[in-house]
PDB file of C-alpha atoms and ligand atoms in Angstrom:
ATOM      1  CA  MET A   1      56.136 -53.645  77.603  1.00  0.00           C
ATOM      2  CA  VAL A   2      59.102 -51.641  78.746  1.00  0.00           C
ATOM      3  CA  VAL A   3      61.225 -53.232  76.196  1.00  0.00           C
ATOM      4  CA  TYR A   4      58.544 -52.438  73.655  1.00  0.00           C
ATOM      5  CA  ILE A   5      58.407 -48.910  74.435  1.00  0.00           C
ATOM      6  CA  ARG A   6      62.094 -48.595  74.250  1.00  0.00           C
ATOM      7  CA  GLY A   7      61.964 -50.204  70.841  1.00  0.00           C
ATOM      8  CA  LEU A   8      59.604 -47.531  69.526  1.00  0.00           C
ATOM      9  CA  TRP A   9      61.846 -44.879  70.861  1.00  0.00           C
ATOM     10  CA  ILE A  10      64.538 -46.214  69.202  1.00  0.00           C
ATOM     11  CA  ILE A  11      62.639 -46.368  65.957  1.00  0.00           C
ATOM     12  CA  ALA A  12      61.242 -43.015  66.452  1.00  0.00           C
ATOM     13  CA  ILE A  13      64.899 -41.741  66.884  1.00  0.00           C
ATOM     14  CA  ALA A  14      66.089 -43.288  63.800  1.00  0.00           C
ATOM     15  CA  PHE A  15      63.284 -41.942  61.903  1.00  0.00           C
ATOM     16  CA  TRP A  16      64.142 -38.469  62.861  1.00  0.00           C
ATOM     17  CA  SER A  17      67.504 -38.662  62.380  1.00  0.00           C
ATOM     18  CA  VAL A  18      67.144 -40.142  58.926  1.00  0.00           C
ATOM     19  CA  LEU A  19      64.403 -37.371  58.085  1.00  0.00           C
ATOM     20  CA  GLY A  20      66.918 -34.547  59.321  1.00  0.00           C
ATOM     21  CA  GLU A  21      69.729 -35.981  57.373  1.00  0.00           C
ATOM     22  CA  ARG A  22      67.453 -36.149  54.167  1.00  0.00           C
ATOM     23  CA  SER A  23      66.277 -32.447  54.579  1.00  0.00           C
ATOM     24  CA  GLU A  24      69.789 -31.305  55.205  1.00  0.00           C
ATOM     25  CA  LYS A  25      70.902 -33.274  52.175  1.00  0.00           C
ATOM     26  CA  GLY A  26      68.162 -31.751  50.072  1.00  0.00           C
ATOM     27  CA  SER A  27      69.250 -28.112  50.560  1.00  0.00           C
ATOM     28  CA  ASN A  28      72.988 -29.122  50.037  1.00  0.00           C
ATOM     29  CA  LYS A  29      72.205 -30.717  46.943  1.00  0.00           C
ATOM     30  CA  LEU A  30      70.317 -27.710  45.562  1.00  0.00           C
ATOM     31  CA  GLU A  31      73.361 -25.806  45.951  1.00  0.00           C
ATOM     32  CA  SER A  32      75.537 -28.335  44.428  1.00  0.00           C
ATOM     33  CA  ARG A  33      73.035 -28.804  41.563  1.00  0.00           C
ATOM     34  CA  VAL A  34      72.756 -25.356  40.855  1.00  0.00           C
ATOM     35  CA  SER A  35      76.791 -24.815  40.911  1.00  0.00           C
ATOM     36  CA  GLN A  36      77.224 -28.019  38.723  1.00  0.00           C
ATOM     37  CA  LEU A  37      74.586 -26.761  36.146  1.00  0.00           C
ATOM     38  CA  LEU A  38      76.374 -23.271  36.107  1.00  0.00           C
ATOM     39  CA  GLU A  39      79.676 -24.956  35.496  1.00  0.00           C
ATOM     40  CA  TRP A  40      78.461 -27.106  32.718  1.00  0.00           C
ATOM     41  CA  ASN A  41      76.717 -23.898  31.229  1.00  0.00           C
ATOM     42  CA  SER A  42      80.048 -21.974  31.277  1.00  0.00           C
ATOM     43  CA  ARG A  43      81.042 -24.539  28.636  1.00  0.00           C
ATOM     44  CA  ARG A  44      77.987 -25.381  26.633  1.00  0.00           C
ATOM     45  CA  SER A  45      74.860 -23.352  26.267  1.00  0.00           C
ATOM     46  CA  VAL A  46      72.936 -26.470  25.761  1.00  0.00           C
ATOM     47  CA  ILE A  47      73.458 -29.080  28.533  1.00  0.00           C
ATOM     48  CA  THR A  48      73.258 -32.721  27.434  1.00  0.00           C
ATOM     49  CA  LEU A  49      71.945 -35.036  30.066  1.00  0.00           C
ATOM     50  CA  SER A  50      71.443 -38.726  30.449  1.00  0.00           C
ATOM     51  CA  SER A  51      68.227 -40.017  31.841  1.00  0.00           C
ATOM     52  CA  ASP A  52      69.838 -40.538  35.119  1.00  0.00           C
ATOM     53  CA  LYS A  53      70.960 -37.044  35.233  1.00  0.00           C
ATOM     54  CA  PHE A  54      67.855 -35.775  33.996  1.00  0.00           C
ATOM     55  CA  ASN A  55      66.130 -37.078  37.091  1.00  0.00           C
ATOM     56  CA  ALA A  56      68.825 -35.758  39.277  1.00  0.00           C
ATOM     57  CA  TYR A  57      69.027 -32.214  37.984  1.00  0.00           C
ATOM     58  CA  VAL A  58      65.693 -31.607  36.203  1.00  0.00           C
ATOM     59  CA  ARG A  59      63.173 -33.643  38.257  1.00  0.00           C
ATOM     60  CA  SER A  60      64.488 -33.748  41.795  1.00  0.00           C
ATOM     61  CA  LYS A  61      63.175 -31.301  44.279  1.00  0.00           C
ATOM     62  CA  PRO A  62      63.613 -28.730  45.929  1.00  0.00           C
ATOM     63  CA  ARG A  63      64.390 -26.645  42.859  1.00  0.00           C
ATOM     64  CA  ASN A  64      64.676 -22.936  42.288  1.00  0.00           C
ATOM     65  CA  TYR A  65      65.399 -22.875  38.630  1.00  0.00           C
ATOM     66  CA  SER A  66      63.493 -23.546  35.394  1.00  0.00           C
ATOM     67  CA  SER A  67      64.550 -26.279  32.939  1.00  0.00           C
ATOM     68  CA  VAL A  68      63.649 -26.184  29.378  1.00  0.00           C
ATOM     69  CA  VAL A  69      64.357 -29.572  27.837  1.00  0.00           C
ATOM     70  CA  MET A  70      64.446 -30.682  24.297  1.00  0.00           C
ATOM     71  CA  PHE A  71      64.111 -34.316  23.666  1.00  0.00           C
ATOM     72  CA  THR A  72      65.641 -35.342  20.564  1.00  0.00           C
ATOM     73  CA  ALA A  73      67.007 -38.086  18.407  1.00  0.00           C
ATOM     74  CA  LEU A  74      69.932 -36.925  16.595  1.00  0.00           C
ATOM     75  CA  LYS A  75      71.579 -40.104  15.523  1.00  0.00           C
ATOM     76  CA  PRO A  76      71.003 -40.308  11.535  1.00  0.00           C
ATOM     77  CA  GLY A  77      69.698 -43.855  11.905  1.00  0.00           C
ATOM     78  CA  ARG A  78      66.652 -42.545  13.807  1.00  0.00           C
ATOM     79  CA  GLY A  79      65.467 -40.971  10.691  1.00  0.00           C
ATOM     80  CA  CYS A  80      64.390 -37.744  12.446  1.00  0.00           C
ATOM     81  CA  SER A  81      64.932 -35.307   9.474  1.00  0.00           C
ATOM     82  CA  ILE A  82      64.036 -32.155  11.356  1.00  0.00           C
ATOM     83  CA  CYS A  83      66.030 -33.004  14.615  1.00  0.00           C
ATOM     84  CA  LYS A  84      69.401 -31.363  13.286  1.00  0.00           C
ATOM     85  CA  ASP A  85      67.826 -28.146  12.276  1.00  0.00           C
ATOM     86  CA  ALA A  86      65.562 -28.128  15.442  1.00  0.00           C
ATOM     87  CA  TYR A  87      68.978 -28.538  17.251  1.00  0.00           C
ATOM     88  CA  ASP A  88      70.414 -25.552  15.580  1.00  0.00           C
ATOM     89  CA  GLU A  89      67.462 -23.440  16.248  1.00  0.00           C
ATOM     90  CA  TYR A  90      67.467 -24.495  20.053  1.00  0.00           C
ATOM     91  CA  GLN A  91      71.189 -23.669  20.224  1.00  0.00           C
ATOM     92  CA  ILE A  92      70.345 -20.143  18.917  1.00  0.00           C
ATOM     93  CA  VAL A  93      67.663 -19.820  21.690  1.00  0.00           C
ATOM     94  CA  ALA A  94      70.150 -21.211  24.443  1.00  0.00           C
ATOM     95  CA  ASN A  95      73.086 -19.096  23.210  1.00  0.00           C
ATOM     96  CA  SER A  96      71.152 -15.923  23.294  1.00  0.00           C
ATOM     97  CA  TRP A  97      70.037 -16.603  26.882  1.00  0.00           C
ATOM     98  CA  ARG A  98      73.486 -17.628  27.803  1.00  0.00           C
ATOM     99  CA  TYR A  99      74.786 -14.503  26.544  1.00  0.00           C
ATOM    100  CA  SER A 100      72.165 -12.048  27.662  1.00  0.00           C
ATOM    101  CA  ASN A 101      72.416  -9.496  30.297  1.00  0.00           C
ATOM    102  CA  ASP A 102      69.575 -11.218  32.140  1.00  0.00           C
ATOM    103  CA  TYR A 103      71.388 -14.777  32.336  1.00  0.00           C
ATOM    104  CA  SER A 104      71.167 -16.270  35.738  1.00  0.00           C
ATOM    105  CA  SER A 105      70.587 -19.525  37.272  1.00  0.00           C
ATOM    106  CA  LYS A 106      67.073 -19.071  36.810  1.00  0.00           C
ATOM    107  CA  LEU A 107      66.858 -20.899  33.423  1.00  0.00           C
ATOM    108  CA  PHE A 108      68.743 -23.641  32.051  1.00  0.00           C
ATOM    109  CA  PHE A 109      68.622 -25.283  28.618  1.00  0.00           C
ATOM    110  CA  ILE A 110      68.756 -28.935  28.436  1.00  0.00           C
ATOM    111  CA  MET A 111      68.829 -31.484  25.942  1.00  0.00           C
ATOM    112  CA  VAL A 112      68.075 -35.467  26.133  1.00  0.00           C
ATOM    113  CA  ASP A 113      68.951 -37.685  23.231  1.00  0.00           C
ATOM    114  CA  ILE A 114      67.301 -40.914  22.998  1.00  0.00           C
ATOM    115  CA  ASP A 115      70.379 -42.397  22.072  1.00  0.00           C
ATOM    116  CA  GLU A 116      72.575 -40.949  24.659  1.00  0.00           C
ATOM    117  CA  ASP A 117      71.204 -42.830  27.572  1.00  0.00           C
ATOM    118  CA  GLY A 118      67.808 -41.030  27.132  1.00  0.00           C
ATOM    119  CA  VAL A 119      65.362 -43.945  26.789  1.00  0.00           C
ATOM    120  CA  ASP A 120      64.299 -44.017  30.285  1.00  0.00           C
ATOM    121  CA  ALA A 121      63.549 -40.197  30.316  1.00  0.00           C
ATOM    122  CA  PHE A 122      61.564 -40.522  27.040  1.00  0.00           C
ATOM    123  CA  GLN A 123      59.537 -43.532  28.530  1.00  0.00           C
ATOM    124  CA  GLN A 124      58.829 -41.454  32.024  1.00  0.00           C
ATOM    125  CA  LEU A 125      57.207 -38.605  29.943  1.00  0.00           C
ATOM    126  CA  HIS A 126      55.548 -40.824  27.383  1.00  0.00           C
ATOM    127  CA  ILE A 127      57.331 -39.046  24.547  1.00  0.00           C
ATOM    128  CA  THR A 128      56.823 -40.780  21.196  1.00  0.00           C
ATOM    129  CA  THR A 129      57.880 -37.994  18.843  1.00  0.00           C
ATOM    130  CA  ALA A 130      61.041 -35.971  18.526  1.00  0.00           C
ATOM    131  CA  PRO A 131      61.825 -33.094  18.943  1.00  0.00           C
ATOM    132  CA  THR A 132      59.700 -32.525  21.964  1.00  0.00           C
ATOM    133  CA  TYR A 133      59.940 -29.607  24.235  1.00  0.00           C
ATOM    134  CA  PHE A 134      59.223 -29.432  27.963  1.00  0.00           C
ATOM    135  CA  HIS A 135      59.173 -26.918  30.485  1.00  0.00           C
ATOM    136  CA  PHE A 136      59.890 -27.867  34.252  1.00  0.00           C
ATOM    137  CA  PRO A 137      58.826 -25.116  36.643  1.00  0.00           C
ATOM    138  CA  PRO A 138      61.042 -24.340  39.738  1.00  0.00           C
ATOM    139  CA  LEU A 139      57.721 -24.926  41.960  1.00  0.00           C
ATOM    140  CA  GLY A 140      54.542 -26.808  41.395  1.00  0.00           C
ATOM    141  CA  LYS A 141      53.329 -29.178  38.746  1.00  0.00           C
ATOM    142  CA  ARG A 142      53.621 -28.948  35.106  1.00  0.00           C
ATOM    143  CA  LYS A 143      50.931 -27.346  33.064  1.00  0.00           C
ATOM    144  CA  PRO A 144      49.690 -28.551  29.789  1.00  0.00           C
ATOM    145  CA  GLU A 145      51.168 -25.365  28.412  1.00  0.00           C
ATOM    146  CA  ASP A 146      54.661 -26.654  29.863  1.00  0.00           C
ATOM    147  CA  GLN A 147      54.733 -28.886  26.639  1.00  0.00           C
ATOM    148  CA  TYR A 148      55.316 -26.721  23.584  1.00  0.00           C
ATOM    149  CA  ASP A 149      53.130 -27.359  20.754  1.00  0.00           C
ATOM    150  CA  VAL A 150      55.699 -28.061  18.005  1.00  0.00           C
ATOM    151  CA  SER A 151      53.136 -28.755  15.262  1.00  0.00           C
ATOM    152  CA  ARG A 152      51.288 -25.350  15.920  1.00  0.00           C
ATOM    153  CA  ASN A 153      54.289 -23.277  16.537  1.00  0.00           C
ATOM    154  CA  SER A 154      57.384 -24.741  14.566  1.00  0.00           C
ATOM    155  CA  TYR A 155      60.693 -25.454  16.252  1.00  0.00           C
ATOM    156  CA  GLN A 156      62.092 -22.191  14.985  1.00  0.00           C
ATOM    157  CA  ALA A 157      63.973 -20.116  17.621  1.00  0.00           C
ATOM    158  CA  GLU A 158      61.600 -17.076  17.596  1.00  0.00           C
ATOM    159  CA  PRO A 159      58.291 -18.862  18.601  1.00  0.00           C
ATOM    160  CA  LEU A 160      60.227 -21.205  20.803  1.00  0.00           C
ATOM    161  CA  THR A 161      61.784 -18.289  22.583  1.00  0.00           C
ATOM    162  CA  LYS A 162      58.519 -16.476  23.065  1.00  0.00           C
ATOM    163  CA  TRP A 163      57.114 -19.608  24.752  1.00  0.00           C
ATOM    164  CA  VAL A 164      60.350 -20.049  26.834  1.00  0.00           C
ATOM    165  CA  VAL A 165      59.864 -16.262  28.085  1.00  0.00           C
ATOM    166  CA  GLU A 166      56.236 -16.930  28.786  1.00  0.00           C
ATOM    167  CA  ARG A 167      56.506 -20.012  30.644  1.00  0.00           C
ATOM    168  CA  THR A 168      59.810 -19.199  32.683  1.00  0.00           C
ATOM    169  CA  GLY A 169      58.899 -15.454  33.424  1.00  0.00           C
ATOM    170  CA  VAL A 170      62.538 -14.597  32.508  1.00  0.00           C
ATOM    171  CA  PRO A 171      62.738 -11.126  30.883  1.00  0.00           C
ATOM    172  CA  ALA A 172      62.530 -11.042  27.161  1.00  0.00           C
ATOM    173  CA  TRP A 173      65.986 -10.736  25.980  1.00  0.00           C
ATOM    174  CA  ILE A 174      67.201  -8.644  22.967  1.00  0.00           C
ATOM    175  CA  PHE A 175      69.236 -10.589  20.977  1.00  0.00           C
ATOM    176  CA  VAL A 176      71.168 -11.140  17.928  1.00  0.00           C
ATOM    177  CA  MET A 177      70.928 -14.753  16.539  1.00  0.00           C
ATOM    178  CA  ILE A 178      73.825 -16.008  15.251  1.00  0.00           C
ATOM    179  CA  SER A 179      75.533 -19.161  15.006  1.00  0.00           C
ATOM    180  CA  GLY A 180      76.889 -20.752  18.137  1.00  0.00           C
ATOM    181  CA  GLN A 181      80.465 -20.520  16.862  1.00  0.00           C
ATOM    182  CA  MET A 182      79.999 -16.686  16.494  1.00  0.00           C
ATOM    183  CA  TRP A 183      78.664 -16.308  19.940  1.00  0.00           C
ATOM    184  CA  ASN A 184      81.724 -18.240  21.342  1.00  0.00           C
ATOM    185  CA  ASN A 185      83.899 -15.524  19.440  1.00  0.00           C
ATOM    186  CA  ILE A 186      81.789 -12.460  20.741  1.00  0.00           C
ATOM    187  CA  ARG A 187      81.272 -13.557  24.139  1.00  0.00           C
ATOM    188  CA  GLY A 188      78.310 -11.245  25.040  1.00  0.00           C
ATOM    189  CA  PRO A 189      75.379  -9.622  23.712  1.00  0.00           C
ATOM    190  CA  PRO A 190      76.881  -6.706  21.656  1.00  0.00           C
ATOM    191  CA  PHE A 191      74.179  -4.088  21.563  1.00  0.00           C
ATOM    192  CA  ALA A 192      72.320  -4.237  24.705  1.00  0.00           C
ATOM    193  CA  HIS A 193      73.006  -2.925  28.166  1.00  0.00           C
ATOM    194  CA  LYS A 194      71.298  -3.067  31.683  1.00  0.00           C
ATOM    195  CA  ASP A 195      69.553  -0.032  32.870  1.00  0.00           C
ATOM    196  CA  PRO A 196      71.077   0.525  36.279  1.00  0.00           C
ATOM    197  CA  HIS A 197      67.629   1.907  37.911  1.00  0.00           C
ATOM    198  CA  THR A 198      64.970  -0.522  36.387  1.00  0.00           C
ATOM    199  CA  GLY A 199      67.491  -3.525  35.732  1.00  0.00           C
ATOM    200  CA  ALA A 200      65.595  -4.017  32.424  1.00  0.00           C
ATOM    201  CA  THR A 201      67.766  -4.705  29.342  1.00  0.00           C
ATOM    202  CA  VAL A 202      67.467  -1.502  27.305  1.00  0.00           C
ATOM    203  CA  SER A 203      68.869  -0.653  23.756  1.00  0.00           C
ATOM    204  CA  ILE A 204      70.942   2.413  22.987  1.00  0.00           C
ATOM    205  CA  GLY A 205      68.969   4.617  21.078  1.00  0.00           C
ATOM    206  CA  LEU A 206      66.489   2.754  18.470  1.00  0.00           C
ATOM    207  CA  VAL A 207      67.718   4.539  15.262  1.00  0.00           C
ATOM    208  CA  LEU A 208      71.319   3.841  15.938  1.00  0.00           C
ATOM    209  CA  LEU A 209      70.562   0.181  17.034  1.00  0.00           C
ATOM    210  CA  THR A 210      68.389  -0.313  13.864  1.00  0.00           C
ATOM    211  CA  PHE A 211      71.273   0.554  11.798  1.00  0.00           C
ATOM    212  CA  ILE A 212      73.808  -1.206  13.559  1.00  0.00           C
ATOM    213  CA  ARG A 213      71.318  -4.414  13.455  1.00  0.00           C
ATOM    214  CA  TYR A 214      71.019  -4.078   9.862  1.00  0.00           C
ATOM    215  CA  LEU A 215      74.748  -3.839   9.192  1.00  0.00           C
ATOM    216  CA  HIS A 216      75.401  -6.662  11.527  1.00  0.00           C
ATOM    217  CA  CYS A 217      73.015  -8.605   9.773  1.00  0.00           C
ATOM    218  CA  VAL A 218      74.212  -7.868   6.356  1.00  0.00           C
ATOM    219  CA  TYR A 219      77.820  -8.491   7.537  1.00  0.00           C
ATOM    220  CA  LEU A 220      76.995 -11.954   9.052  1.00  0.00           C
ATOM    221  CA  HIS A 221      74.667 -12.972   6.210  1.00  0.00           C
ATOM    222  CA  HIS A 222      72.516 -14.283   8.874  1.00  0.00           C
ATOM    223  CA  ARG A 223      69.126 -13.946  10.550  1.00  0.00           C
ATOM    224  CA  CYS A 224      68.343 -11.491  13.185  1.00  0.00           C
ATOM    225  CA  ILE A 225      65.309 -11.800  15.281  1.00  0.00           C
ATOM    226  CA  TRP A 226      64.271  -9.259  17.967  1.00  0.00           C
ATOM    227  CA  LEU A 227      61.566  -9.862  20.622  1.00  0.00           C
ATOM    228  CA  ARG A 228      59.375  -6.704  21.372  1.00  0.00           C
TER     229      ARG A 228
HETATM  230  C1  NAG B   1      69.091 -21.232  43.924  1.00  0.00           C
HETATM  231  O1  NAG B   1      69.658 -21.441  45.095  1.00  0.00           O
HETATM  232  C2  NAG B   1      71.037 -21.552  45.042  1.00  0.00           C
HETATM  233  C3  NAG B   1      71.683 -22.195  46.416  1.00  0.00           C
HETATM  234  O2  NAG B   1      71.075 -21.805  47.528  1.00  0.00           O
HETATM  235  C4  NAG B   1      71.571 -20.120  44.973  1.00  0.00           C
HETATM  236  O3  NAG B   1      73.145 -20.225  44.760  1.00  0.00           O
HETATM  237  C5  NAG B   1      70.963 -19.608  43.598  1.00  0.00           C
HETATM  238  O4  NAG B   1      71.590 -18.263  43.518  1.00  0.00           O
HETATM  239  C6  NAG B   1      69.653 -19.600  43.641  1.00  0.00           C
HETATM  240  N1  NAG B   1      69.040 -19.176  42.189  1.00  0.00           N
HETATM  241  C7  NAG B   1      68.049 -18.468  41.959  1.00  0.00           C
HETATM  242  C8  NAG B   1      67.798 -18.090  40.558  1.00  0.00           C
HETATM  243  O5  NAG B   1      67.623 -17.907  42.899  1.00  0.00           O
END
């Protein structure tokens, strides 16, 4: 009996130390995950992840950030004719977030390509068509609305951004939508600044802004889309 009780104690102690270690690891991991994501994000607005990394960075808990994930199949052999366009649009959204004044570790734009070790991730979520978009909230379960309805809303940057803002609760950001290359050259949203009192992104005089926008759009021969 004594031996038996001692045995129980050892098991209990072992159990607690494992639990303790795990929770400590959990919080360490969050910090290192966030800094790893920020590091990747400093180089690319859209972070491409394999299935393993998808599980480690998007699905593991605890989390304090939202992930928007585009599941896609860019390899030409897959025959996804819209995937390339969808990728360009997604990049526009990710870039405009990445270089907005509201950018923080609250939201990351991720991509999982079925041909870049993405098969498992596709299977886990029962994804059979590409592109498919999911939002993974920081807390709680995913809701039906956390899957973007591509057929109803299209993969264009504007409706996609509206959905992202709605799902993640990040402030709607004012942005000029231009190519990724151009963003890399500019490194920052050109015509917006933060109001020091409210913290909201505000624009410098609507008339002036409209004029600059116009010139800017004409100059770049590109689309400009503003939210709100
Ligand atoms: C999330 O947690 C990490 C680690 O504690 C912290 O560095 C980061 O600022 C937090 N992010 C947000 C959006 O609160």
